Amino acid sequence: MFCYQCEQTAAGTGCTKVGVCGKQPDVAALQDLLVYFQKGLAQVALAAREKGVYDASLGHFMARAIFSTLTNVDFDGARLIELIRETVSRRDALAAKVKAAGGSVPRGPATLAPAADQAGMIAQGEEHGIEKDPELNADIKSLKQTLIYGLKGVSAYADHAAILGQEDDEVYKFLQEALAATERLDLPLDKWVGMVLECGRINLRAMELLDAGNTGTYGHPVPTSVPLGAKAGKAIVISGHDLKDLQMLLEQTVGKGINIYTHGEMIPTHGYPELKKHPHFFGHFGTAWQNQQKEFGEFPGAILMTTNCLQRPRNEYMDNIFTTGLVAWPGAQHIAEKADGSKDFSPVIEKALAMPGYPADTDKGSVLVGFGRNTVMSVADKVIEAVKGGAIKHFFLVGGCDGAKPGRNYYTEFVEKAPKDTVILTLACGKFRFFDKQLGDIGGIPRLLDVGQCNDAYSAIQIAVALSKAFDCGVNDLPLSLILSWYEQKAVAILLTLLYLGIKNIRIGPSLPAFLTPNVLNVLVQNYNIMPITTPDQDLKAILG
Ligand code: FSO
Ligand code: SF4
């Protein structure tokens, strides 16, 4: 196997024997094969579009398949094989229509027959991994992989948005064009750079759709205090990013005597009016995703993983953990979606009722969430006044993913050391490095503002744009610095969006992506002055002068 798509890749260069994430070589090969067949499906979809043949359900299916190959989502070979089979059957049905309309499809992934069994498919996948890419130019190969990882992020957001009824064919069309392009060997370097930036634009659209889905369905988040302790009684903890799963779980547990806790990226959901209205939606359990193997063993109830960031479940809680949506682990119980999009969480509920739950209330303090663009903009006058009057000197957006590397202490220290006249905006799971710090306020404006999940980068961008309008300057001229942490491919997509928007001087860590060649990195440095993090002291000094 060879995989270098995430930040924790082995030795900072690539996982070759087994994934640091726990991905086994057979699963890696099946993921590579799924991506390869998706490229073929994309080629056929484009040929079909040319002939006026359009399959409305194809785009979301492709997003789901590509999302399945994102880090920490699907570790279950059997589910990947199902997706490969569906990809091929959709491809062949569409290709028949293309041919009937007088068109043709290219040879390669658009025509390759899948092997009949799992072993054959694994062998096929090994033939179509990253290292087998016939592209000889290392920089183009790097940009191609950057594009594919950006597409994985776009696919994740597009899938979340589609689940809430928000779709735009522009997103799907780009997914198809970009996937099909990765099979070409005739495109010059500048075209690849253009496509990578276009991926950033499309990701902004996908995040906009998701924002519309989330806020349209559940209302705009409002400032909300979230307890970190426990309430006596039975318990379910829900992790991941999927708000609809949470809604269904809350509705199905009404009156059951079960308290619902969030985990990881679910914490901002406490701020949504249509979710927080449930009295049994109690608080938050644990910290970031990479601590789950230690923390889940201590949870006295059922665990539900929606979307990504699953680690190998330990034996002590294997019977209590459930997956749903695209996330899967062989042997862990999976809650499937019904044809009408609903889910029956009874097995999770029964498990929670059979487990001890919390014997007594415990108080571990609380944190504030709910500072999406609507909340921040509603106090814009106050914020602008504080900046003009000198009470707020600078804004830092300290956000992104968390991870296991020790270098990530940088983010905790950075926030601790940021001067008292600065405000920290944060989003995604990187916040768990400092989410419970009491940083106080500036004239009633909290110094630590949780904008939301990683996809709420859209909200953060809207805040930055609104500030730049208020101050009549460009976003790059605002007293705002971006200090980002990355881990998986949604973060890659968000970074591409920031570059597409022309945002400069981004600091990124804890290490740089292994898939960027020195030349590609150089382009980023020259055009965007993107730079690796150094030490909190040094970076604060450089930013604040
Ligand atoms: Fe974190 Fe995981 Fe949201 Fe990522 S939970 S690491 S960018 O998947 O998605 O922030
Ligand atoms: Fe390695 Fe990351 Fe790929 Fe997992 S997703 S195999 S940890 S590079």
XYZ file of C-alpha atoms and ligand atoms in Angstrom:
563
model
C 0.000 0.000 0.000
C 0.985 3.607 -0.318
C -1.023 6.422 1.250
C 0.125 9.904 2.201
C -3.157 11.770 2.266
C -3.194 12.813 5.921
C -0.941 14.620 8.328
C -0.071 11.594 10.467
C 1.322 9.638 7.513
C 4.188 7.321 8.526
C 7.563 9.080 8.916
C 5.991 12.152 7.307
C 6.336 10.531 3.892
C 3.772 7.738 3.429
C 2.156 4.682 5.007
C 3.457 1.620 3.212
C 2.897 -1.379 5.488
C -0.237 -0.405 7.368
C -1.875 2.955 7.949
C -0.988 4.870 11.093
C -4.779 5.369 11.180
C -5.293 1.601 11.283
C -6.121 1.218 7.586
C -5.046 -2.245 6.440
C -3.350 -2.785 3.046
C -6.376 -4.637 1.631
C -8.685 -1.751 2.550
C -6.162 0.730 1.120
C -6.171 -1.189 -2.174
C -9.984 -1.274 -2.267
C -10.104 2.480 -1.635
C -7.620 3.048 -4.477
C -9.743 0.854 -6.735
C -12.907 2.736 -5.768
C -11.245 6.054 -6.635
C -10.015 4.576 -9.930
C -13.483 3.375 -10.929
C -14.919 6.724 -9.856
C -12.566 8.352 -12.379
C -14.064 6.085 -15.037
C -17.592 6.899 -13.906
C -16.676 10.585 -14.119
C -15.452 10.157 -17.697
C -18.703 8.436 -18.651
C -20.772 11.088 -16.823
C -19.060 13.823 -18.843
C -19.614 11.924 -22.102
C -23.267 11.551 -21.083
C -23.600 15.266 -20.330
C -22.299 15.973 -23.838
C -25.083 13.840 -25.234
C -27.679 15.489 -23.034
C -28.006 12.425 -20.802
C -28.153 13.364 -17.127
C -28.627 11.180 -14.091
C -29.791 13.337 -11.181
C -28.809 10.809 -8.523
C -25.254 10.334 -9.789
C -23.584 13.373 -8.219
C -24.549 12.553 -4.655
C -23.592 8.913 -5.136
C -20.137 9.956 -6.367
C -19.694 12.323 -3.423
C -20.594 9.482 -1.036
C -18.129 7.097 -2.685
C -15.263 9.606 -2.642
C -16.075 10.646 0.945
C -15.753 6.969 1.923
C -12.048 7.121 1.080
C -11.352 10.116 3.368
C -9.177 9.408 6.391
C -10.875 7.641 9.317
C -14.202 7.009 7.561
C -14.540 3.514 6.126
C -12.304 0.703 7.340
C -14.690 -2.009 6.147
C -13.647 -3.741 2.928
C -17.103 -5.270 2.393
C -18.744 -1.834 2.259
C -16.066 -0.574 -0.145
C -16.751 -3.538 -2.432
C -20.453 -2.644 -2.433
C -19.538 0.895 -3.494
C -17.191 -0.424 -6.209
C -19.965 -2.663 -7.578
C -22.481 0.175 -7.589
C -19.939 2.454 -9.288
C -19.402 -0.087 -12.065
C -23.076 -0.854 -12.570
C -23.973 2.848 -12.741
C -21.023 3.403 -15.099
C -22.050 0.623 -17.464
C -25.714 1.614 -17.517
C -24.760 5.194 -18.323
C -22.175 4.108 -20.924
C -24.896 2.129 -22.722
C -26.989 5.312 -22.922
C -23.996 7.271 -24.213
C -23.419 4.703 -26.929
C -27.115 4.632 -27.823
C -26.926 8.404 -28.275
C -23.978 7.989 -30.670
C -21.245 8.856 -28.186
C -18.246 6.899 -26.960
C -16.334 6.369 -23.732
C -12.544 6.169 -23.373
C -10.722 2.973 -22.489
C -9.304 2.603 -18.993
C -11.325 3.051 -15.792
C -14.422 3.729 -17.889
C -14.289 0.224 -19.357
C -12.211 -1.934 -16.984
C -14.164 -4.932 -15.709
C -13.941 -5.390 -11.947
C -12.522 -8.655 -10.639
C -15.132 -11.155 -9.530
C -13.948 -11.537 -5.955
C -12.342 -9.587 -3.126
C -8.821 -10.954 -3.693
C -9.027 -10.030 -7.363
C -10.255 -6.537 -6.527
C -7.420 -6.018 -4.051
C -4.928 -7.012 -6.774
C -6.629 -4.579 -9.159
C -6.489 -1.823 -6.551
C -2.767 -2.402 -6.099
C -2.356 -1.803 -9.840
C -4.034 1.598 -9.595
C -2.547 3.168 -6.479
C -0.744 6.506 -6.320
C 2.621 4.977 -7.082
C 1.293 3.434 -10.295
C 0.217 6.812 -11.703
C 1.886 6.990 -15.159
C 2.435 10.742 -14.685
C 6.199 11.341 -14.789
C 6.323 14.992 -13.718
C 6.587 14.933 -9.916
C 5.058 18.411 -9.536
C 2.038 17.567 -11.669
C 1.636 14.324 -9.749
C 1.701 16.353 -6.534
C -0.940 18.799 -7.817
C -3.084 15.904 -9.026
C -3.055 14.318 -5.591
C -3.724 17.705 -3.988
C -6.745 17.976 -6.262
C -7.961 14.487 -5.366
C -7.624 15.218 -1.634
C -9.423 18.529 -2.095
C -12.196 16.606 -3.877
C -12.469 14.238 -0.913
C -13.157 17.235 1.314
C -15.625 18.733 -1.156
C -17.369 15.349 -1.347
C -17.737 15.217 2.426
C -19.389 18.638 2.575
C -21.496 17.955 -0.521
C -22.754 14.734 1.063
C -23.669 16.482 4.321
C -25.438 19.215 2.374
C -27.329 16.735 0.179
C -28.557 14.880 3.273
C -30.230 18.162 4.275
C -31.676 18.648 0.798
C -29.081 21.121 -0.499
C -27.477 20.226 -3.816
C -25.974 22.136 -6.714
C -25.031 20.412 -9.936
C -22.098 22.825 -10.301
C -20.397 20.960 -7.450
C -21.054 17.532 -8.938
C -20.024 18.647 -12.431
C -16.689 19.860 -11.111
C -16.216 16.621 -9.185
C -16.679 14.753 -12.472
C -14.476 17.092 -14.506
C -11.666 17.053 -11.990
C -11.755 13.283 -11.445
C -11.765 12.697 -15.195
C -8.883 15.167 -15.614
C -6.686 13.161 -13.258
C -6.588 10.440 -15.930
C -5.074 12.870 -18.451
C -1.369 13.095 -19.155
C -1.455 16.074 -21.514
C -2.269 18.984 -19.192
C 0.454 21.547 -18.423
C 1.355 22.518 -14.878
C -0.526 25.827 -14.890
C -3.772 24.034 -15.758
C -3.330 21.840 -12.682
C -2.702 24.892 -10.499
C -5.893 26.410 -11.923
C -7.873 23.270 -11.221
C -6.614 23.064 -7.650
C -7.770 26.670 -7.034
C -11.080 25.950 -8.751
C -11.488 23.079 -6.288
C -11.212 25.742 -3.561
C -13.992 27.750 -5.191
C -16.220 24.708 -5.495
C -15.542 23.791 -1.884
C -16.746 27.248 -0.846
C -19.982 26.508 -2.713
C -20.280 23.094 -1.020
C -19.750 24.677 2.408
C -22.286 27.389 1.528
C -24.825 24.685 0.668
C -24.118 22.906 3.930
C -24.428 26.142 5.869
C -27.814 26.703 4.206
C -28.804 23.128 5.098
C -27.726 23.429 8.724
C -29.063 26.907 9.463
C -32.158 26.452 7.275
C -33.132 23.270 9.102
C -31.954 23.954 12.642
C -31.787 27.763 12.828
C -28.724 29.958 13.332
C -26.585 28.893 16.303
C -26.980 31.085 19.384
C -24.502 31.438 22.266
C -25.030 28.389 24.452
C -23.315 27.099 27.554
C -22.458 23.394 27.282
C -21.813 21.391 30.474
C -18.709 19.192 30.429
C -19.834 17.070 33.368
C -22.543 14.426 33.562
C -26.155 14.080 34.586
C -27.371 11.030 36.504
C -29.061 8.603 34.140
C -28.643 6.553 30.980
C -26.461 8.037 28.282
C -25.659 8.094 24.568
C -22.704 9.988 23.107
C -22.823 11.039 19.454
C -19.713 11.985 17.478
C -18.930 13.186 13.957
C -20.512 16.003 11.973
C -23.992 14.891 10.897
C -26.743 17.103 12.329
C -29.579 15.055 10.867
C -28.384 11.925 12.636
C -28.351 13.916 15.867
C -31.850 15.237 15.210
C -33.201 11.720 14.605
C -31.457 10.410 17.706
C -32.869 13.235 19.837
C -36.380 12.611 18.533
C -36.156 8.853 19.055
C -34.943 9.225 22.649
C -37.660 11.620 23.857
C -39.078 10.381 27.152
C -36.702 7.400 27.326
C -34.729 8.691 30.325
C -31.543 8.882 28.229
C -29.332 11.976 28.157
C -27.557 12.781 24.901
C -23.934 13.935 24.952
C -21.886 15.251 22.059
C -18.325 14.229 21.320
C -15.651 15.839 19.124
C -16.951 17.925 16.249
C -20.554 17.587 17.473
C -20.039 20.115 20.270
C -21.183 23.180 18.267
C -24.568 21.531 17.637
C -25.652 22.559 21.148
C -26.082 26.075 19.748
C -28.718 25.226 17.108
C -32.219 26.254 18.299
C -33.985 23.265 16.743
C -31.597 20.842 18.440
C -31.079 22.548 21.784
C -34.837 22.645 22.393
C -34.661 19.018 23.530
C -34.255 18.974 27.319
C -32.406 15.641 27.230
C -29.720 17.083 24.908
C -27.461 17.529 27.898
C -23.758 18.220 27.426
C -20.411 17.263 25.976
C -18.232 14.255 26.669
C -14.491 13.955 26.049
C -12.143 15.878 23.824
C -10.815 15.505 20.285
C -11.081 12.444 18.061
C -7.590 11.120 18.701
C -8.376 10.561 22.391
C -11.421 8.362 21.750
C -9.719 5.028 22.422
C -8.967 6.179 25.946
C -12.172 8.133 26.548
C -14.837 5.850 25.060
C -13.884 3.034 27.418
C -14.958 5.278 30.296
C -18.354 6.198 28.846
C -21.180 4.326 30.623
C -23.536 4.322 27.646
C -23.820 3.731 23.898
C -21.570 5.480 21.389
C -22.740 6.577 17.932
C -20.205 7.571 15.265
C -21.580 9.620 12.396
C -19.201 10.595 9.565
C -15.471 10.453 10.044
C -12.799 10.370 12.710
C -13.273 6.787 13.821
C -10.348 4.925 15.360
C -10.080 1.190 15.880
C -12.631 0.438 18.591
C -11.007 -1.205 21.608
C -12.447 -4.505 22.809
C -13.744 -2.938 26.009
C -16.265 -0.817 24.098
C -16.608 -2.700 20.774
C -20.079 -3.907 21.808
C -21.220 -0.387 22.727
C -20.109 1.447 19.592
C -22.330 1.927 16.540
C -21.494 3.460 13.168
C -23.854 5.077 10.695
C -23.706 6.857 7.350
C -20.428 6.196 5.541
C -18.378 5.479 8.620
C -17.725 1.801 9.283
C -15.430 -0.613 11.072
C -15.603 -4.361 10.423
C -17.398 -5.952 13.359
C -18.886 -2.726 14.734
C -22.679 -2.564 14.506
C -23.891 -0.322 11.680
C -27.184 1.585 11.571
C -28.239 1.704 7.932
C -30.341 4.362 6.293
C -33.783 3.386 5.030
C -34.963 4.213 1.521
C -36.772 7.326 2.785
C -33.594 8.644 4.459
C -34.740 7.838 7.992
C -32.786 5.691 10.440
C -33.884 3.469 13.264
C -31.587 3.997 16.231
C -33.374 1.396 18.405
C -30.252 -0.807 18.759
C -28.315 2.206 20.092
C -31.153 3.109 22.468
C -31.521 -0.477 23.719
C -27.779 -0.663 24.324
C -27.860 2.592 26.304
C -30.781 1.338 28.405
C -28.934 -1.908 29.151
C -25.788 -0.069 30.266
C -25.340 1.497 33.710
C -25.381 5.168 32.719
C -24.109 7.813 35.133
C -24.895 7.126 38.824
C -24.824 10.798 39.828
C -24.476 14.349 38.577
C -20.911 15.645 38.185
C -19.863 19.216 37.540
C -16.817 19.772 35.325
C -17.642 23.328 34.309
C -18.909 24.379 30.922
C -17.868 25.958 27.625
C -19.606 28.440 25.338
C -20.484 27.600 21.731
C -22.641 29.278 19.109
C -20.593 32.087 17.618
C -21.441 31.511 13.984
C -21.642 34.420 11.606
C -25.163 35.393 12.668
C -24.199 35.826 16.324
C -20.914 37.592 15.584
C -22.533 39.889 13.026
C -25.297 40.787 15.470
C -22.646 42.424 17.669
C -20.644 43.775 14.715
C -21.100 47.396 15.852
C -19.618 46.559 19.231
C -16.728 44.674 17.634
C -15.949 47.479 15.177
C -16.062 50.045 17.969
C -13.702 47.931 20.074
C -11.232 47.689 17.180
C -11.439 51.405 16.340
C -11.083 52.357 19.998
C -8.048 50.090 20.390
C -9.641 47.655 22.878
C -9.255 44.815 20.352
C -5.825 44.880 18.673
C -5.961 41.708 16.654
C -8.048 38.665 15.737
C -6.603 35.188 15.414
C -8.414 32.371 13.727
C -6.879 29.346 15.422
C -8.633 26.416 13.838
C -8.482 23.162 11.980
C -8.063 19.568 12.966
C -6.555 18.062 16.028
C -4.250 15.052 15.944
C -1.948 12.992 18.087
C 1.415 14.610 17.364
C 3.159 16.377 20.256
C 3.821 19.448 18.030
C 0.153 20.297 18.420
C 0.824 21.777 21.863
C 1.781 24.824 19.821
C -1.897 25.706 19.427
C -2.624 25.520 23.161
C 0.386 27.640 23.934
C -0.388 30.118 21.172
C -3.862 30.760 22.579
C -2.558 30.986 26.137
C 0.114 33.472 25.110
C -2.054 35.629 22.829
C -2.217 39.096 24.486
C -5.349 40.062 26.431
C -6.370 42.629 23.801
C -6.735 39.955 21.111
C -9.727 37.796 20.207
C -9.477 34.124 19.210
C -11.949 32.724 16.722
C -11.844 28.945 16.517
C -13.460 26.108 14.609
C -13.164 22.358 14.020
C -11.703 19.849 16.443
C -8.396 21.698 16.866
C -10.224 23.772 19.495
C -10.005 20.935 22.012
C -6.439 22.058 22.622
C -7.888 25.111 24.424
C -11.706 25.016 24.329
C -12.078 25.018 28.127
C -9.672 27.893 28.791
C -11.222 30.856 30.537
C -9.903 33.734 28.450
C -12.314 36.380 29.714
C -13.900 39.075 27.569
C -13.246 42.469 26.028
C -16.114 44.838 26.812
C -18.569 41.947 26.922
C -17.203 40.226 23.788
C -15.795 36.813 24.796
C -12.133 36.473 23.839
C -12.684 32.890 22.698
C -15.398 32.520 20.067
C -16.343 29.061 18.801
C -17.531 29.488 15.207
C -18.413 25.796 14.870
C -17.374 22.672 12.988
C -14.720 22.559 10.245
C -17.382 23.195 7.598
C -18.290 26.385 9.450
C -15.092 27.784 7.939
C -17.768 29.204 5.623
C -19.138 31.168 8.566
C -15.634 32.368 9.525
C -15.030 33.527 5.958
C -18.330 35.467 6.034
C -17.260 37.113 9.291
C -13.903 38.115 7.760
C -15.604 39.486 4.640
C -18.098 41.473 6.765
C -15.237 42.933 8.827
C -13.318 43.878 5.707
C -16.420 45.685 4.386
C -16.881 47.486 7.697
C -13.282 48.642 7.657
C -13.325 49.277 3.934
C -10.243 47.168 3.268
C -9.310 43.767 1.873
C -9.385 40.667 4.095
C -5.565 40.575 3.933
C -5.438 44.098 5.388
C -7.559 43.254 8.429
C -5.931 42.828 11.845
C -6.605 39.103 11.397
C -4.175 36.180 11.214
C -4.948 32.578 10.367
C -3.162 29.933 12.387
C -4.316 26.618 11.004
C -3.801 23.006 11.914
C -4.526 20.277 9.425
C -5.045 16.559 9.634
C -7.272 15.185 6.908
C -8.651 16.058 3.511
C -11.509 18.363 4.545
C -8.786 20.648 5.841
C -7.063 20.406 2.443
C -10.284 21.534 0.748
C -10.677 24.441 3.175
C -7.073 25.508 2.601
C -7.711 25.499 -1.159
C -10.774 27.697 -0.552
C -8.682 30.192 1.404
C -6.103 30.256 -1.387
C -8.823 30.677 -4.013
C -10.050 33.694 -2.005
C -6.531 35.123 -2.142
C -5.963 34.948 1.625
C -2.288 35.433 2.391
C 0.125 34.853 5.269
C -1.563 31.677 6.551
C 0.466 29.795 9.124
C -0.004 26.058 8.970
C 1.139 23.088 11.033
C 2.035 20.912 12.729
C 3.820 19.670 9.599
C 3.431 20.297 5.886
C 1.600 17.835 3.617
C 3.804 15.004 2.375
C 2.101 15.193 -1.025
C 3.438 18.673 -1.807
C 6.727 18.713 -3.716
C 9.252 21.482 -2.939
C 8.315 23.230 -6.208
C 4.589 23.193 -5.490
C 5.263 24.439 -1.993
C 7.362 27.192 -3.463
C 4.458 28.340 -5.636
C 2.325 28.578 -2.493
C 5.001 30.505 -0.637
C 5.605 32.909 -3.494
C 1.965 33.618 -4.286
C 0.388 33.392 -0.842
C 3.229 33.707 1.624
C 1.921 30.571 3.306
C 4.336 29.474 6.054
C 4.845 26.693 8.564
C 4.249 27.443 12.239
C 7.427 28.004 14.290
C 7.015 28.662 18.025
C 4.118 30.549 19.613
C 6.454 33.281 20.867
C 8.168 33.752 17.542
C 4.926 33.723 15.538
C 3.125 36.094 17.916
C 6.059 38.465 17.753
C 6.151 38.318 13.953
C 2.406 38.944 13.676
C 1.984 41.624 16.320
C 5.332 43.278 15.643
Fe -11.639 17.246 13.115
Fe -11.807 14.860 12.151
Fe -13.931 18.373 11.460
Fe -11.655 16.751 10.399
S -13.125 15.798 13.628
S -10.241 16.125 11.951
S -11.023 18.609 9.413
O -12.434 15.152 10.558
O -13.450 17.206 10.275
O -12.373 18.877 12.406
Fe -1.567 6.743 6.572
Fe -3.185 8.837 6.819
Fe -3.364 7.239 4.716
Fe -4.168 6.408 7.139
S -5.066 8.037 5.888
S -2.972 5.242 5.648
S -2.612 7.383 8.418
S -1.637 8.564 5.239
